[in-house]
Coordinates of C-alpha atoms in Angstrom, one line a residue:
M10 CA -9.2 58.0 -6.5
T11 CA -9.8 58.3 -2.8
E12 CA -9.8 61.7 -1.0
Q13 CA -6.3 61.5 0.6
P14 CA -4.2 60.4 -2.7
K15 CA -6.3 63.0 -4.5
F16 CA -5.3 65.7 -1.9
T17 CA -1.6 64.5 -2.2
T18 CA -1.8 64.7 -6.1
G19 CA -3.1 68.2 -6.0
H20 CA -0.2 69.3 -3.7
L21 CA 2.4 67.5 -6.0
L22 CA 0.8 69.3 -9.1
A23 CA 1.1 72.6 -7.5
L24 CA 4.7 72.0 -6.3
V25 CA 5.9 71.0 -9.7
T26 CA 4.2 73.8 -11.4
I27 CA 5.7 76.4 -9.1
V28 CA 9.3 74.9 -9.3
I29 CA 8.9 75.5 -13.2
R30 CA 7.1 78.8 -12.7
G31 CA 10.0 80.0 -10.5
T32 CA 12.6 79.8 -13.4
T33 CA 10.3 81.4 -16.0
F34 CA 11.4 84.8 -14.8
I35 CA 14.8 83.8 -15.8
S36 CA 13.9 82.6 -19.2
T37 CA 11.8 85.8 -19.9
K38 CA 14.6 88.1 -18.7
I39 CA 16.9 86.3 -21.2
L40 CA 14.7 86.7 -24.1
L41 CA 14.0 90.3 -23.4
I42 CA 17.3 90.8 -25.0
D43 CA 16.1 90.1 -28.4
F44 CA 12.3 90.0 -27.9
A45 CA 9.7 92.7 -26.8
P46 CA 7.5 91.6 -24.0
I47 CA 4.2 91.2 -26.1
E48 CA 6.4 89.0 -28.6
I49 CA 7.4 86.7 -25.8
L50 CA 4.0 86.5 -24.6
F51 CA 2.4 85.9 -27.9
Y52 CA 4.9 83.2 -29.1
R53 CA 4.9 81.5 -25.8
F54 CA 1.1 80.9 -25.6
L55 CA 0.9 80.2 -29.5
I56 CA 3.2 77.2 -28.8
G57 CA 1.3 76.2 -25.8
Y58 CA -2.0 76.5 -27.6
V59 CA -0.7 74.4 -30.6
V60 CA 0.6 71.7 -28.2
L61 CA -2.8 71.4 -26.3
L62 CA -4.7 71.4 -29.5
L63 CA -2.6 68.4 -30.6
I64 CA -3.1 66.6 -27.3
Y65 CA -6.9 67.3 -27.1
S66 CA -8.7 68.8 -30.0
R67 CA -12.4 68.2 -29.0
P68 CA -14.1 71.5 -28.6
I69 CA -15.3 72.6 -25.1
R70 CA -18.9 73.5 -25.3
T71 CA -20.7 75.6 -22.7
A72 CA -24.3 75.6 -21.7
S73 CA -24.7 79.4 -21.7
F74 CA -23.0 82.7 -22.5
K75 CA -22.6 83.3 -18.6
E76 CA -20.4 80.0 -18.7
E77 CA -18.5 81.2 -21.7
L78 CA -17.7 84.5 -20.0
L79 CA -15.9 82.4 -17.4
F80 CA -13.3 81.4 -20.2
I81 CA -13.1 84.7 -21.6
G82 CA -12.4 86.3 -18.2
A83 CA -9.9 83.6 -17.3
G84 CA -8.0 84.1 -20.7
L85 CA -7.9 87.9 -20.2
C86 CA -6.8 87.7 -16.5
G87 CA -4.6 84.6 -16.3
V88 CA -2.9 84.9 -19.9
T89 CA -3.2 88.3 -21.4
L90 CA -3.0 90.7 -18.5
Y91 CA -1.0 88.8 -16.0
F92 CA 1.8 87.9 -18.3
L93 CA 1.9 91.2 -20.1
F94 CA 2.2 93.1 -16.8
E95 CA 4.8 90.5 -15.6
N96 CA 6.9 90.7 -18.9
I97 CA 6.8 94.5 -18.9
A98 CA 7.8 94.6 -15.3
L99 CA 11.0 92.4 -16.1
V100 CA 12.1 95.3 -18.5
Y101 CA 12.3 97.6 -15.6
T102 CA 13.5 95.5 -12.7
L103 CA 15.4 92.2 -11.7
A104 CA 13.8 88.8 -12.3
S105 CA 14.2 87.9 -8.5
N106 CA 12.3 91.3 -7.6
V107 CA 9.4 90.4 -9.7
G108 CA 9.5 86.9 -8.2
V109 CA 9.2 88.5 -4.7
I110 CA 6.4 90.9 -5.6
V111 CA 4.1 88.2 -7.3
S112 CA 4.3 86.2 -4.2
I113 CA 1.9 88.3 -2.5
A114 CA -0.8 86.7 -4.9
P115 CA -2.0 84.2 -2.3
F116 CA -3.0 87.0 0.0
V117 CA -4.9 88.8 -3.0
T118 CA -6.4 85.6 -4.1
A119 CA -7.6 84.8 -0.5
V120 CA -9.3 88.3 -0.2
I121 CA -11.0 87.9 -3.7
A122 CA -12.0 84.2 -2.9
H123 CA -13.3 85.3 0.6
F124 CA -15.9 87.5 -1.2
L125 CA -16.7 85.4 -4.3
L126 CA -16.4 81.7 -3.3
E127 CA -18.4 80.6 -0.3
E128 CA -16.1 77.9 0.5
E129 CA -13.1 79.8 0.5
K130 CA -12.7 81.4 4.0
L131 CA -9.8 83.2 5.7
N132 CA -8.5 82.0 9.1
A133 CA -6.0 83.0 11.7
T134 CA -3.5 80.2 10.4
F135 CA -3.5 81.5 7.1
I136 CA -3.0 85.2 8.1
A137 CA -0.1 84.1 10.5
G138 CA 1.5 82.1 7.8
F139 CA 1.2 85.0 5.3
L140 CA 2.6 87.5 7.7
M141 CA 5.7 85.1 8.2
A142 CA 6.2 84.6 4.5
L143 CA 5.7 88.2 3.8
T144 CA 8.6 88.8 6.3
G145 CA 10.7 86.4 4.2
I146 CA 9.7 88.0 1.0
V147 CA 10.8 91.3 2.2
L148 CA 14.1 90.0 3.2
I149 CA 14.7 88.3 -0.2
G150 CA 13.9 91.7 -1.8
L151 CA 16.3 93.5 0.3
N152 CA 19.0 91.0 -1.0
G153 CA 21.4 91.9 1.7
S154 CA 21.3 95.7 0.8
L155 CA 18.8 96.8 3.6
L156 CA 16.9 98.8 1.1
L157 CA 14.3 97.5 -1.2
K158 CA 15.6 98.6 -4.6
L159 CA 12.4 98.2 -6.9
N160 CA 11.9 100.4 -9.8
P161 CA 8.5 102.0 -9.3
V162 CA 7.2 101.1 -12.7
G163 CA 8.2 97.5 -12.4
D164 CA 6.9 97.4 -8.7
L165 CA 3.4 98.7 -9.9
L166 CA 3.0 96.4 -12.8
A167 CA 4.1 93.3 -10.7
L168 CA 1.5 94.2 -8.0
L169 CA -1.3 94.7 -10.7
A170 CA -0.1 91.3 -11.9
T171 CA -1.0 89.7 -8.5
V172 CA -4.6 91.2 -8.7
V173 CA -5.5 89.8 -12.1
W174 CA -4.0 86.5 -11.1
G175 CA -6.4 86.3 -8.0
F176 CA -9.2 86.9 -10.3
Y177 CA -8.0 84.1 -12.5
S178 CA -7.7 81.6 -9.8
V179 CA -11.3 82.3 -8.7
L180 CA -12.5 81.9 -12.3
M181 CA -10.7 78.7 -12.6
K182 CA -12.2 77.3 -9.8
K183 CA -15.6 78.1 -11.0
I184 CA -14.7 76.6 -14.4
S185 CA -13.5 73.5 -12.6
A186 CA -17.1 73.2 -11.2
L187 CA -18.4 72.9 -14.9
K188 CA -16.7 69.3 -15.0
V189 CA -15.0 69.9 -18.3
H190 CA -12.0 68.4 -19.6
T191 CA -8.8 70.0 -17.9
I192 CA -6.7 70.2 -21.1
G193 CA -9.6 71.2 -23.3
A194 CA -10.5 74.0 -20.6
T195 CA -7.0 75.2 -20.6
R196 CA -6.8 75.3 -24.2
K197 CA -9.9 77.4 -24.4
V198 CA -8.4 79.8 -21.9
F199 CA -5.3 80.2 -24.0
F200 CA -7.4 80.8 -27.0
Y201 CA -9.2 83.9 -25.3
G202 CA -5.8 84.9 -23.9
L203 CA -4.4 85.0 -27.6
I204 CA -7.4 86.9 -28.8
G205 CA -7.1 89.3 -25.8
M206 CA -3.4 90.0 -27.0
M207 CA -4.4 91.0 -30.5
P208 CA -5.2 94.8 -29.8
V209 CA -1.5 95.1 -28.2
V210 CA 0.0 93.2 -31.2
L211 CA -1.6 95.5 -33.5
M212 CA -0.9 98.7 -31.7
T213 CA 2.8 97.9 -31.3
E214 CA 5.9 97.2 -33.6
F215 CA 5.4 93.4 -33.5
H216 CA 8.3 91.8 -35.4
F217 CA 8.0 88.3 -37.1
E218 CA 11.8 87.9 -38.0
L219 CA 12.4 84.1 -37.9
D220 CA 16.4 84.7 -37.6
R221 CA 15.9 85.3 -33.8
F222 CA 14.7 81.6 -33.6
G223 CA 18.0 80.3 -35.0
N224 CA 19.7 81.3 -31.7
I225 CA 19.6 78.2 -29.6
T226 CA 19.2 80.2 -26.4
N227 CA 16.2 81.9 -27.6
L228 CA 14.7 78.8 -29.1
T229 CA 15.3 76.9 -26.0
N230 CA 13.8 79.5 -23.7
L231 CA 10.8 79.9 -26.0
L232 CA 10.0 76.2 -26.0
F233 CA 10.4 76.0 -22.3
L234 CA 8.1 78.9 -21.7
G235 CA 5.7 77.4 -24.2
L236 CA 5.6 73.7 -23.7
G237 CA 6.6 73.5 -20.0
A238 CA 5.7 76.7 -18.3
S239 CA 2.3 77.3 -20.4
A240 CA 1.1 74.1 -21.8
M241 CA 1.9 71.6 -19.0
C242 CA 2.0 74.1 -16.0
F243 CA -1.4 75.6 -16.9
V244 CA -3.0 72.2 -17.0
S245 CA -1.2 70.9 -13.7
W246 CA -2.1 74.2 -11.9
N247 CA -5.8 74.2 -13.0
R248 CA -6.1 70.6 -11.9
A249 CA -4.4 71.6 -8.4
V250 CA -7.0 74.4 -8.2
A251 CA -9.8 72.0 -8.8
I252 CA -8.6 69.6 -6.2
L253 CA -7.3 72.0 -3.4
G254 CA -9.3 75.1 -4.0
A255 CA -8.1 78.7 -5.3
V256 CA -6.7 79.9 -1.7
K257 CA -4.8 76.7 -0.9
T258 CA -3.2 76.3 -4.2
S259 CA -2.1 79.8 -4.5
I260 CA -0.2 79.5 -1.2
Y261 CA 2.5 77.7 -3.4
I262 CA 3.2 81.0 -5.1
Y263 CA 5.0 81.9 -1.8
I264 CA 7.8 79.6 -2.9
V265 CA 8.3 81.4 -6.3
P266 CA 10.8 83.9 -4.9
V267 CA 12.9 81.1 -3.3
I268 CA 13.2 79.4 -6.6
T269 CA 13.7 82.5 -8.6
V270 CA 16.5 83.7 -6.3
A271 CA 18.3 80.4 -6.5
A272 CA 17.9 80.1 -10.2
S273 CA 19.1 83.7 -10.5
A274 CA 22.2 82.8 -8.4
L275 CA 22.9 79.7 -10.6
I276 CA 22.1 81.1 -14.0
L277 CA 22.6 84.9 -13.8
N278 CA 25.2 84.8 -11.1
E279 CA 23.3 86.9 -8.7
K280 CA 24.9 86.9 -5.3
L281 CA 23.2 85.0 -2.4
T282 CA 23.3 86.9 1.0
L283 CA 22.3 86.1 4.6
A284 CA 19.2 88.1 4.2
T285 CA 18.1 86.1 1.1
L286 CA 18.8 82.8 3.0
A287 CA 16.9 84.0 6.0
G288 CA 14.1 85.1 3.7
T289 CA 14.0 81.6 2.0
C290 CA 13.7 79.8 5.3
L291 CA 10.7 82.3 6.5
T292 CA 9.0 82.0 3.2
L293 CA 9.0 78.3 3.1
A294 CA 7.9 78.3 6.8
G295 CA 5.0 80.8 6.2
S296 CA 3.7 78.6 3.2
Y297 CA 3.7 75.6 5.3
L298 CA 2.0 77.3 8.2
S299 CA -0.6 78.9 5.8
E300 CA -1.5 75.5 4.3
R301 CA -2.3 73.9 7.7
K302 CA -5.5 73.6 9.0
P303 CA -7.0 72.0 12.2
K304 CA -7.6 68.4 11.8
S305 CA -11.5 68.8 12.2
D306 CA -11.6 71.6 9.7
F307 CA -9.6 69.5 7.3
Q308 CA -11.9 66.6 7.7
R309 CA -14.9 68.7 7.1
Q310 CA -13.5 70.6 3.9
E311 CA -11.5 67.6 2.2

């Protein structure tokens, strides 16, 4: 594949992933009626792991323990901690609010990558786009009320989620440099993520009642989270990171609140306001601006 089609494929993968990602908050919020946060997390990634194992069962071998630590770290950051923080945050605040907060992940990723990845550098265009998108995010968070009504606990957990996601993105960039199979690598990350959940599962009142799966709403949302948002989206996201880089791919997270707010309005009947619509436009414009690079810089890096 030549460079330009490969570049375009990376953007399409990131966009599709984020469209699905933006609706996961709604599914999780619905499941929280009958499931605890850790239960949703465990069942979701167990389904995802089994699917990936069926698709690609060959083991992913590493050359050293240092390389194995990359997968362990990615599993703990991108699966266990990120989604545990996010799921618990959804207990205390609205789905749209969590979507707004996690949208600052590109900035956090950029800062982390700036220090850990030599090829990932900050630039004035990125900062300008971030500020524009951040303005849009604030307007969406206000949701027409002129006050950002976020529960402190949910706010803190969502912010912590963005930090661990930043480390996950950088770790996946390093893993992609190992030239391992994308699905196999994702499955390995899921494995360590599931292992990382075990202490929480053992220390909490984890319920295995199967009658909850007889509810078509619960089953549909769990399958959506496990098959689409986990198995498929992790593979597509990791591939996008490998093509575009951690910072450029994470810029797409800006679109998450736009999708989440729209989905919340359609599914949860949340009211759309002028502030929400204005924030949507600013978020999209900021995402586009942050992604742009001068032509010479594009040719040098891509």
